[in-house]
PDB file of C-alpha atoms and ligand atoms in Angstrom:
ATOM      1  CA  MET A   1      88.759 105.147  96.615  1.00 91.00           C
ATOM      2  CA  GLN A   2      89.745 102.068  94.604  1.00 92.00           C
ATOM      3  CA  ILE A   3      92.194  99.593  95.966  1.00 92.00           C
ATOM      4  CA  LEU A   4      93.458  96.332  94.498  1.00 92.00           C
ATOM      5  CA  HIS A   5      91.486  93.194  95.273  1.00 90.00           C
ATOM      6  CA  PRO A   6      93.892  90.711  97.004  1.00 85.00           C
ATOM      7  CA  PHE A   7      92.197  87.999  94.795  1.00 84.00           C
ATOM      8  CA  ALA A   8      94.281  86.709  91.760  1.00 86.00           C
ATOM      9  CA  GLY A   9      92.539  84.598  89.099  1.00 88.00           C
ATOM     10  CA  SER A  10      90.251  84.538  86.108  1.00 90.00           C
ATOM     11  CA  VAL A  11      87.136  86.549  85.495  1.00 91.00           C
ATOM     12  CA  GLN A  12      85.032  83.569  86.139  1.00 91.00           C
ATOM     13  CA  GLN A  13      86.894  82.748  89.511  1.00 92.00           C
ATOM     14  CA  TYR A  14      86.641  86.313  90.359  1.00 93.00           C
ATOM     15  CA  ASN A  15      82.700  86.323  89.925  1.00 92.00           C
ATOM     16  CA  GLU A  16      82.553  83.093  91.915  1.00 92.00           C
ATOM     17  CA  GLN A  17      84.153  84.419  94.976  1.00 91.00           C
ATOM     18  CA  LEU A  18      82.224  87.699  94.995  1.00 91.00           C
ATOM     19  CA  SER A  19      79.288  86.599  97.099  1.00 89.00           C
ATOM     20  CA  ASN A  20      81.493  86.081 100.289  1.00 92.00           C
ATOM     21  CA  ALA A  21      81.907  89.483 101.758  1.00 91.00           C
ATOM     22  CA  ASP A  22      84.274  88.279 104.485  1.00 92.00           C
ATOM     23  CA  ALA A  23      86.867  86.609 102.318  1.00 89.00           C
ATOM     24  CA  TYR A  24      88.852  89.831 101.390  1.00 91.00           C
ATOM     25  CA  ARG A  25      87.225  92.328 103.757  1.00 94.00           C
ATOM     26  CA  PRO A  26      89.763  95.117 104.332  1.00 93.00           C
ATOM     27  CA  SER A  27      91.007  95.071 108.033  1.00 92.00           C
ATOM     28  CA  HIS A  28      91.440  98.817 108.152  1.00 93.00           C
ATOM     29  CA  CYS A  29      90.622 101.891 106.221  1.00 94.00           C
ATOM     30  CA  PRO A  30      93.188 102.972 103.520  1.00 91.00           C
ATOM     31  CA  GLN A  31      91.904 106.565 103.613  1.00 91.00           C
ATOM     32  CA  CYS A  32      91.643 107.557 107.370  1.00 93.00           C
ATOM     33  CA  GLN A  33      93.830 104.528 108.739  1.00 80.00           C
ATOM     34  CA  THR A  34      91.142 103.659 111.349  1.00 87.00           C
ATOM     35  CA  LYS A  35      91.904 100.087 112.484  1.00 90.00           C
ATOM     36  CA  HIS A  36      88.304  98.742 112.302  1.00 91.00           C
ATOM     37  CA  PRO A  37      87.318  96.328 109.622  1.00 92.00           C
ATOM     38  CA  LEU A  38      85.117  97.957 106.953  1.00 95.00           C
ATOM     39  CA  THR A  39      81.461  97.154 106.453  1.00 96.00           C
ATOM     40  CA  ALA A  40      80.244  95.397 103.159  1.00 96.00           C
ATOM     41  CA  HIS A  41      78.463  98.169 101.141  1.00 96.00           C
ATOM     42  CA  GLY A  42      77.213  96.366  97.996  1.00 96.00           C
ATOM     43  CA  PHE A  43      78.587  96.553  94.608  1.00 96.00           C
ATOM     44  CA  TYR A  44      78.792  98.649  91.654  1.00 94.00           C
ATOM     45  CA  THR A  45      78.642  97.343  88.129  1.00 95.00           C
ATOM     46  CA  ARG A  46      81.066  98.009  85.343  1.00 95.00           C
ATOM     47  CA  THR A  47      81.708  96.765  81.743  1.00 95.00           C
ATOM     48  CA  LEU A  48      84.781  94.687  81.040  1.00 96.00           C
ATOM     49  CA  ILE A  49      86.111  93.454  77.743  1.00 95.00           C
ATOM     50  CA  ASP A  50      88.639  90.657  78.148  1.00 94.00           C
ATOM     51  CA  THR A  51      89.993  88.231  75.635  1.00 91.00           C
ATOM     52  CA  ALA A  52      87.324  85.744  76.467  1.00 89.00           C
ATOM     53  CA  PHE A  53      84.746  87.843  78.106  1.00 92.00           C
ATOM     54  CA  ASP A  54      82.686  90.973  77.225  1.00 94.00           C
ATOM     55  CA  GLY A  55      80.028  91.908  79.677  1.00 95.00           C
ATOM     56  CA  VAL A  56      79.373  93.413  83.148  1.00 96.00           C
ATOM     57  CA  ILE A  57      81.169  92.525  86.320  1.00 96.00           C
ATOM     58  CA  ARG A  58      80.393  93.568  89.832  1.00 96.00           C
ATOM     59  CA  VAL A  59      82.963  95.252  92.011  1.00 96.00           C
ATOM     60  CA  ARG A  60      82.624  95.008  95.726  1.00 96.00           C
ATOM     61  CA  ARG A  61      82.477  98.065  97.840  1.00 96.00           C
ATOM     62  CA  TYR A  62      83.159  98.500 101.538  1.00 97.00           C
ATOM     63  CA  LEU A  63      82.160 101.481 103.760  1.00 97.00           C
ATOM     64  CA  CYS A  64      84.443 102.889 106.558  1.00 96.00           C
ATOM     65  CA  ASN A  65      82.175 103.748 109.423  1.00 95.00           C
ATOM     66  CA  ALA A  66      84.772 106.171 110.831  1.00 95.00           C
ATOM     67  CA  CYS A  67      85.237 108.536 107.764  1.00 95.00           C
ATOM     68  CA  GLN A  68      82.053 107.466 105.876  1.00 95.00           C
ATOM     69  CA  ARG A  69      83.947 106.873 102.758  1.00 95.00           C
ATOM     70  CA  THR A  70      83.830 103.853 100.356  1.00 95.00           C
ATOM     71  CA  VAL A  71      86.599 101.625  99.257  1.00 95.00           C
ATOM     72  CA  SER A  72      86.095  99.506  96.116  1.00 95.00           C
ATOM     73  CA  LEU A  73      88.141  96.329  95.485  1.00 95.00           C
ATOM     74  CA  LEU A  74      89.165  96.209  91.841  1.00 94.00           C
ATOM     75  CA  PRO A  75      90.199  92.796  90.489  1.00 94.00           C
ATOM     76  CA  GLU A  76      93.873  92.940  89.320  1.00 93.00           C
ATOM     77  CA  PHE A  77      92.997  92.273  85.661  1.00 94.00           C
ATOM     78  CA  ILE A  78      91.479  95.697  85.548  1.00 94.00           C
ATOM     79  CA  LEU A  79      93.025  99.114  85.190  1.00 94.00           C
ATOM     80  CA  PRO A  80      91.035 101.812  86.822  1.00 92.00           C
ATOM     81  CA  TYR A  81      88.776 103.718  84.468  1.00 91.00           C
ATOM     82  CA  LEU A  82      89.419 101.556  81.399  1.00 94.00           C
ATOM     83  CA  ARG A  83      86.869  99.310  80.011  1.00 95.00           C
ATOM     84  CA  SER A  84      89.298  96.778  78.434  1.00 96.00           C
ATOM     85  CA  SER A  85      91.183  94.370  80.673  1.00 96.00           C
ATOM     86  CA  LEU A  86      94.882  94.775  81.416  1.00 96.00           C
ATOM     87  CA  MET A  87      95.729  91.805  79.036  1.00 94.00           C
ATOM     88  CA  VAL A  88      93.736  93.237  76.127  1.00 96.00           C
ATOM     89  CA  ILE A  89      95.598  96.375  76.458  1.00 97.00           C
ATOM     90  CA  ALA A  90      98.926  94.679  76.939  1.00 97.00           C
ATOM     91  CA  LEU A  91      98.415  92.512  73.844  1.00 95.00           C
ATOM     92  CA  PHE A  92      97.642  95.700  71.730  1.00 96.00           C
ATOM     93  CA  LEU A  93     100.513  97.742  73.048  1.00 97.00           C
ATOM     94  CA  VAL A  94     102.990  94.882  72.462  1.00 96.00           C
ATOM     95  CA  ALA A  95     101.744  94.102  68.974  1.00 95.00           C
ATOM     96  CA  ARG A  96     101.877  97.660  67.890  1.00 96.00           C
ATOM     97  CA  LEU A  97     104.868  99.152  69.754  1.00 96.00           C
ATOM     98  CA  LEU A  98     107.140  96.035  70.216  1.00 94.00           C
ATOM     99  CA  GLY A  99     106.031  93.810  67.383  1.00 93.00           C
ATOM    100  CA  GLY A 100     105.775  96.664  64.790  1.00 94.00           C
ATOM    101  CA  GLN A 101     102.336  95.825  63.510  1.00 95.00           C
ATOM    102  CA  THR A 102     100.203  98.557  62.025  1.00 95.00           C
ATOM    103  CA  ILE A 103      97.675 100.115  64.368  1.00 93.00           C
ATOM    104  CA  GLU A 104      94.833  98.456  62.356  1.00 93.00           C
ATOM    105  CA  ALA A 105      96.407  95.063  62.544  1.00 93.00           C
ATOM    106  CA  ALA A 106      97.183  95.358  66.288  1.00 93.00           C
ATOM    107  CA  ALA A 107      93.576  96.439  66.789  1.00 91.00           C
ATOM    108  CA  ARG A 108      92.520  93.101  65.244  1.00 90.00           C
ATOM    109  CA  THR A 109      94.301  91.069  67.913  1.00 82.00           C
ATOM    110  CA  ALA A 110      91.836  89.519  70.261  1.00 71.00           C
ATOM    111  CA  PRO A 111      89.388  90.921  70.694  1.00 85.00           C
ATOM    112  CA  PRO A 112      88.979  93.224  67.573  1.00 88.00           C
ATOM    113  CA  MET A 113      88.246  96.699  68.527  1.00 91.00           C
ATOM    114  CA  PRO A 114      88.117 100.145  66.811  1.00 92.00           C
ATOM    115  CA  HIS A 115      91.731 101.245  66.218  1.00 91.00           C
ATOM    116  CA  GLN A 116      90.890 104.681  67.718  1.00 94.00           C
ATOM    117  CA  ARG A 117      90.768 103.065  71.026  1.00 95.00           C
ATOM    118  CA  GLY A 118      94.215 101.668  70.577  1.00 95.00           C
ATOM    119  CA  GLN A 119      95.368 105.085  69.457  1.00 95.00           C
ATOM    120  CA  PHE A 120      94.149 106.490  72.801  1.00 95.00           C
ATOM    121  CA  TRP A 121      96.040 103.903  74.826  1.00 96.00           C
ATOM    122  CA  ILE A 122      99.247 104.428  72.877  1.00 97.00           C
ATOM    123  CA  GLY A 123      99.081 108.160  73.613  1.00 97.00           C
ATOM    124  CA  ARG A 124      98.649 107.555  77.308  1.00 96.00           C
ATOM    125  CA  PHE A 125     101.219 104.850  77.519  1.00 97.00           C
ATOM    126  CA  CYS A 126     103.781 106.978  75.725  1.00 97.00           C
ATOM    127  CA  ALA A 127     103.181 109.926  78.021  1.00 96.00           C
ATOM    128  CA  GLN A 128     103.575 107.447  81.048  1.00 96.00           C
ATOM    129  CA  ALA A 129     106.616 105.533  79.686  1.00 97.00           C
ATOM    130  CA  GLN A 130     109.331 107.458  81.507  1.00 96.00           C
ATOM    131  CA  THR A 131     107.454 107.312  84.873  1.00 96.00           C
ATOM    132  CA  LEU A 132     107.005 103.554  84.315  1.00 96.00           C
ATOM    133  CA  CYS A 133     110.797 102.904  83.708  1.00 96.00           C
ATOM    134  CA  ALA A 134     111.562 104.668  87.004  1.00 95.00           C
ATOM    135  CA  ALA A 135     108.871 102.905  88.969  1.00 95.00           C
ATOM    136  CA  LEU A 136     109.539  99.497  87.490  1.00 96.00           C
ATOM    137  CA  ALA A 137     113.316  99.622  88.237  1.00 95.00           C
ATOM    138  CA  ALA A 138     112.419  98.471  91.728  1.00 94.00           C
ATOM    139  CA  LEU A 139     111.253  95.189  90.124  1.00 94.00           C
ATOM    140  CA  THR A 140     113.507  94.450  87.290  1.00 94.00           C
ATOM    141  CA  GLN A 141     116.857  95.533  85.605  1.00 90.00           C
ATOM    142  CA  PRO A 142     116.345  98.364  83.073  1.00 87.00           C
ATOM    143  CA  THR A 143     117.346  96.982  79.682  1.00 84.00           C
ATOM    144  CA  PRO A 144     119.066  98.801  76.958  1.00 89.00           C
ATOM    145  CA  ALA A 145     116.459 100.264  74.551  1.00 93.00           C
ATOM    146  CA  PRO A 146     116.142 103.092  72.018  1.00 94.00           C
ATOM    147  CA  ASP A 147     113.639 105.098  74.031  1.00 96.00           C
ATOM    148  CA  PHE A 148     111.492 104.951  77.167  1.00 97.00           C
ATOM    149  CA  VAL A 149     108.610 103.378  75.377  1.00 97.00           C
ATOM    150  CA  HIS A 150     110.562 100.352  74.369  1.00 97.00           C
ATOM    151  CA  ARG A 151     112.345 100.108  77.760  1.00 97.00           C
ATOM    152  CA  ALA A 152     109.056 100.298  79.634  1.00 97.00           C
ATOM    153  CA  LEU A 153     107.390  97.625  77.410  1.00 97.00           C
ATOM    154  CA  THR A 154     110.428  95.378  77.788  1.00 96.00           C
ATOM    155  CA  MET A 155     110.405  95.799  81.545  1.00 96.00           C
ATOM    156  CA  LEU A 156     106.631  95.046  81.662  1.00 97.00           C
ATOM    157  CA  GLU A 157     107.163  91.952  79.509  1.00 96.00           C
ATOM    158  CA  SER A 158     110.001  90.584  81.847  1.00 95.00           C
ATOM    159  CA  THR A 159     108.024  91.499  85.074  1.00 96.00           C
ATOM    160  CA  GLY A 160     104.686  90.392  83.828  1.00 96.00           C
ATOM    161  CA  TRP A 161     101.876  92.914  83.251  1.00 97.00           C
ATOM    162  CA  ILE A 162      99.708  91.789  86.323  1.00 95.00           C
ATOM    163  CA  ALA A 163     102.612  91.621  88.639  1.00 96.00           C
ATOM    164  CA  ALA A 164     103.741  95.041  87.403  1.00 97.00           C
ATOM    165  CA  HIS A 165     100.134  96.410  87.738  1.00 96.00           C
ATOM    166  CA  ARG A 166      99.945  95.063  91.263  1.00 95.00           C
ATOM    167  CA  PHE A 167     103.183  96.617  92.193  1.00 95.00           C
ATOM    168  CA  LEU A 168     102.336  99.988  90.631  1.00 95.00           C
ATOM    169  CA  PHE A 169      98.734 100.448  91.619  1.00 92.00           C
ATOM    170  CA  ALA A 170      98.827  98.681  95.085  1.00 88.00           C
ATOM    171  CA  GLY A 171     102.333  99.594  96.067  1.00 87.00           C
ATOM    172  CA  VAL A 172     102.948 103.118  94.635  1.00 89.00           C
ATOM    173  CA  ARG A 173      99.457 104.222  93.435  1.00 91.00           C
ATOM    174  CA  CYS A 174     100.818 104.595  89.952  1.00 93.00           C
ATOM    175  CA  HIS A 175      98.545 103.909  86.928  1.00 94.00           C
ATOM    176  CA  LEU A 176      99.958 101.902  84.039  1.00 95.00           C
ATOM    177  CA  LEU A 177      98.559 104.350  81.566  1.00 95.00           C
ATOM    178  CA  GLY A 178      98.648 107.420  83.808  1.00 93.00           C
ATOM    179  CA  TRP A 179      95.694 108.594  85.995  1.00 91.00           C
ATOM    180  CA  PRO A 180      93.048 110.568  84.165  1.00 86.00           C
ATOM    181  CA  ARG A 181      93.298 114.345  84.635  1.00 83.00           C
ATOM    182  CA  GLY A 182      92.152 115.352  88.105  1.00 83.00           C
ATOM    183  CA  LEU A 183      93.163 112.126  89.813  1.00 85.00           C
ATOM    184  CA  ALA A 184      96.972 112.489  89.558  1.00 81.00           C
ATOM    185  CA  PRO A 185      99.219 111.778  91.152  1.00 81.00           C
ATOM    186  CA  ASP A 186      97.651 108.823  93.154  1.00 83.00           C
ATOM    187  CA  GLY A 187      94.208 108.143  91.979  1.00 83.00           C
ATOM    188  CA  ARG A 188      92.385 110.127  94.492  1.00 80.00           C
ATOM    189  CA  ARG A 189      90.248 113.372  93.676  1.00 73.00           C
ATOM    190  CA  ALA A 190      92.418 116.177  94.939  1.00 62.00           C
ATOM    191  CA  ALA A 191      89.613 118.382  95.701  1.00 51.00           C
ATOM    192  CA  PHE A 192      87.722 115.684  97.517  1.00 50.00           C
ATOM    193  CA  SER A 193      90.607 114.640  99.780  1.00 45.00           C
ATOM    194  CA  SER A 194      91.818 118.168 100.631  1.00 44.00           C
ATOM    195  CA  ALA A 195      88.341 119.438 101.365  1.00 41.00           C
ATOM    196  CA  THR A 196      86.945 116.561 103.392  1.00 42.00           C
ATOM    197  CA  ALA A 197      89.792 114.252 104.549  1.00 42.00           C
ATOM    198  CA  PRO A 198      90.139 114.297 108.336  1.00 43.00           C
ATOM    199  CA  VAL A 199      93.469 115.685 109.391  1.00 41.00           C
TER     200      VAL A 199
HETATM  201 ZN1  LIG B 201      88.060 105.633 106.931  1.00 64.04          ZN
END
């Protein structure tokens, strides 16, 4: 299971604090709710494309000794299962959907990328827009807008994308671009949790 790292800061600051396993060790298991602190369980690596970073970062993992499942702490600038950072995705979506740029021009906003990737984000964002409007109403006033896509973008801009992601992912287990198939509605594998989760 992935949860949000309580740490807030840049990619570089994130990398610097990673060596200390105690700093953000979860005090309980989010999966079985056991009250024992989790055991540090190494890292996994993943790629990240940010406005000023393109490389591999480590993600810290903890193990729950009660249910034997792992918990990974994702930094807040990452959306689960997406290689580009939240800010890169936000810049593209705003340029294309609010700014009215062509998809090719929006794909050239920092850092440049194949426009097909942007098309993929747009498809997922548009499918998720109505859900986002409902969820974000807890944070900010819905504004008049021609459709859910514009309303969701305006609400994200006024809340701040990171703050919104923190609320959506950590608070209500909602993915800004929608969970991939098989992980809806809350980012856990349905088959996994129903087959093996302790009752
Ligand atoms: Zn557990």
